[in-house]
């Protein structure tokens, strides 16, 4: 296990990538900006532009907790569907989900998230509203993974992962209350 971690770390270093990444995958022709909001005390992450049908991989700091939303070119910058994450949390587990709690009417931004290698579990959907995103404060749709490279789709609807997400009971860990309620994830408007 240790050797595998070292090998992965070396591979990541060779690629110039950090410990944690989020790969933003555009699924349509729309250019978007993606805006990150960290919890208090978290390092700021610069806004990135993801062009239509392109991908951008963002390095995320160790232990970063916060969220992001996507804004289509020409649209007002306002929070939408959120990608939420808590990297390197308890026991090294990373928690993530797609949340509609701030703006459930955004059906063109953040769509779905999953760990890059195992591709499960996933959160969010290709078409909203759906049952696999987190809508209400007491909705627990937070997913957990031991991977640190996540994929987050933006827009479109032609994703190959149209099947219902698989929830892996072994990784369905209890998430801290402040994350579940959204209190730990302030969105600055
Ligand atoms: C973007 O990433 C997805 C998922 O990893 C991949 O299938 C696709 O080929 C990539 N597209 C580009 C333009 O690199």
Short mmCIF file of N, CA, C and O in Angstrom, two decimals, residues 86 88-95 146 173-176 178:
data_model
loop_
_atom_site.label_atom_id
_atom_site.label_comp_id
_atom_site.label_asym_id
_atom_site.label_seq_id
_atom_site.Cartn_x
_atom_site.Cartn_y
_atom_site.Cartn_z
N UNK A 86 -14.38 18.06 0.05
CA UNK A 86 -13.51 18.16 1.24
C UNK A 86 -12.41 17.14 1.00
O UNK A 86 -12.61 15.93 1.16
N UNK A 88 -8.89 15.06 1.43
CA UNK A 88 -7.99 14.51 2.47
C UNK A 88 -8.59 14.69 3.85
O UNK A 88 -7.95 15.18 4.76
N UNK A 89 -9.83 14.27 3.98
CA UNK A 89 -10.54 14.43 5.25
C UNK A 89 -10.22 13.25 6.17
O UNK A 89 -9.17 12.65 6.05
N UNK A 90 -11.16 12.90 7.04
CA UNK A 90 -10.92 11.84 8.02
C UNK A 90 -10.35 10.59 7.38
O UNK A 90 -10.91 10.07 6.42
N UNK A 91 -9.23 10.13 7.93
CA UNK A 91 -8.63 8.89 7.45
C UNK A 91 -8.23 8.96 5.99
O UNK A 91 -8.09 7.94 5.33
N UNK A 92 -8.03 10.17 5.50
CA UNK A 92 -7.59 10.32 4.11
C UNK A 92 -8.71 10.25 3.09
O UNK A 92 -8.47 10.27 1.89
N UNK A 93 -9.93 10.16 3.57
CA UNK A 93 -11.06 10.07 2.64
C UNK A 93 -11.41 11.46 2.10
O UNK A 93 -11.32 12.46 2.81
N UNK A 94 -11.75 11.52 0.83
CA UNK A 94 -12.20 12.76 0.21
C UNK A 94 -13.71 12.67 -0.03
O UNK A 94 -14.19 11.67 -0.56
N UNK A 95 -14.41 13.71 0.43
CA UNK A 95 -15.87 13.75 0.27
C UNK A 95 -16.22 14.71 -0.86
O UNK A 95 -15.54 15.73 -1.05
N UNK A 146 -11.38 7.25 -1.67
CA UNK A 146 -9.98 7.35 -1.25
C UNK A 146 -9.13 7.92 -2.38
O UNK A 146 -7.94 8.16 -2.20
N UNK A 173 -19.52 6.99 4.18
CA UNK A 173 -19.17 7.42 5.53
C UNK A 173 -20.03 8.60 5.97
O UNK A 173 -20.60 9.30 5.16
N UNK A 174 -20.06 8.80 7.26
CA UNK A 174 -20.83 9.92 7.80
C UNK A 174 -20.05 11.21 7.56
O UNK A 174 -18.87 11.30 7.84
N UNK A 175 -20.73 12.17 7.03
CA UNK A 175 -20.07 13.44 6.72
C UNK A 175 -20.30 14.44 7.85
O UNK A 175 -21.34 14.40 8.49
N UNK A 176 -19.36 15.32 8.13
CA UNK A 176 -19.55 16.27 9.23
C UNK A 176 -20.79 17.15 9.00
O UNK A 176 -21.08 17.55 7.88
N UNK A 178 -21.57 20.21 9.55
CA UNK A 178 -21.51 21.55 8.94
C UNK A 178 -21.41 21.46 7.43
O UNK A 178 -21.88 22.33 6.71
#
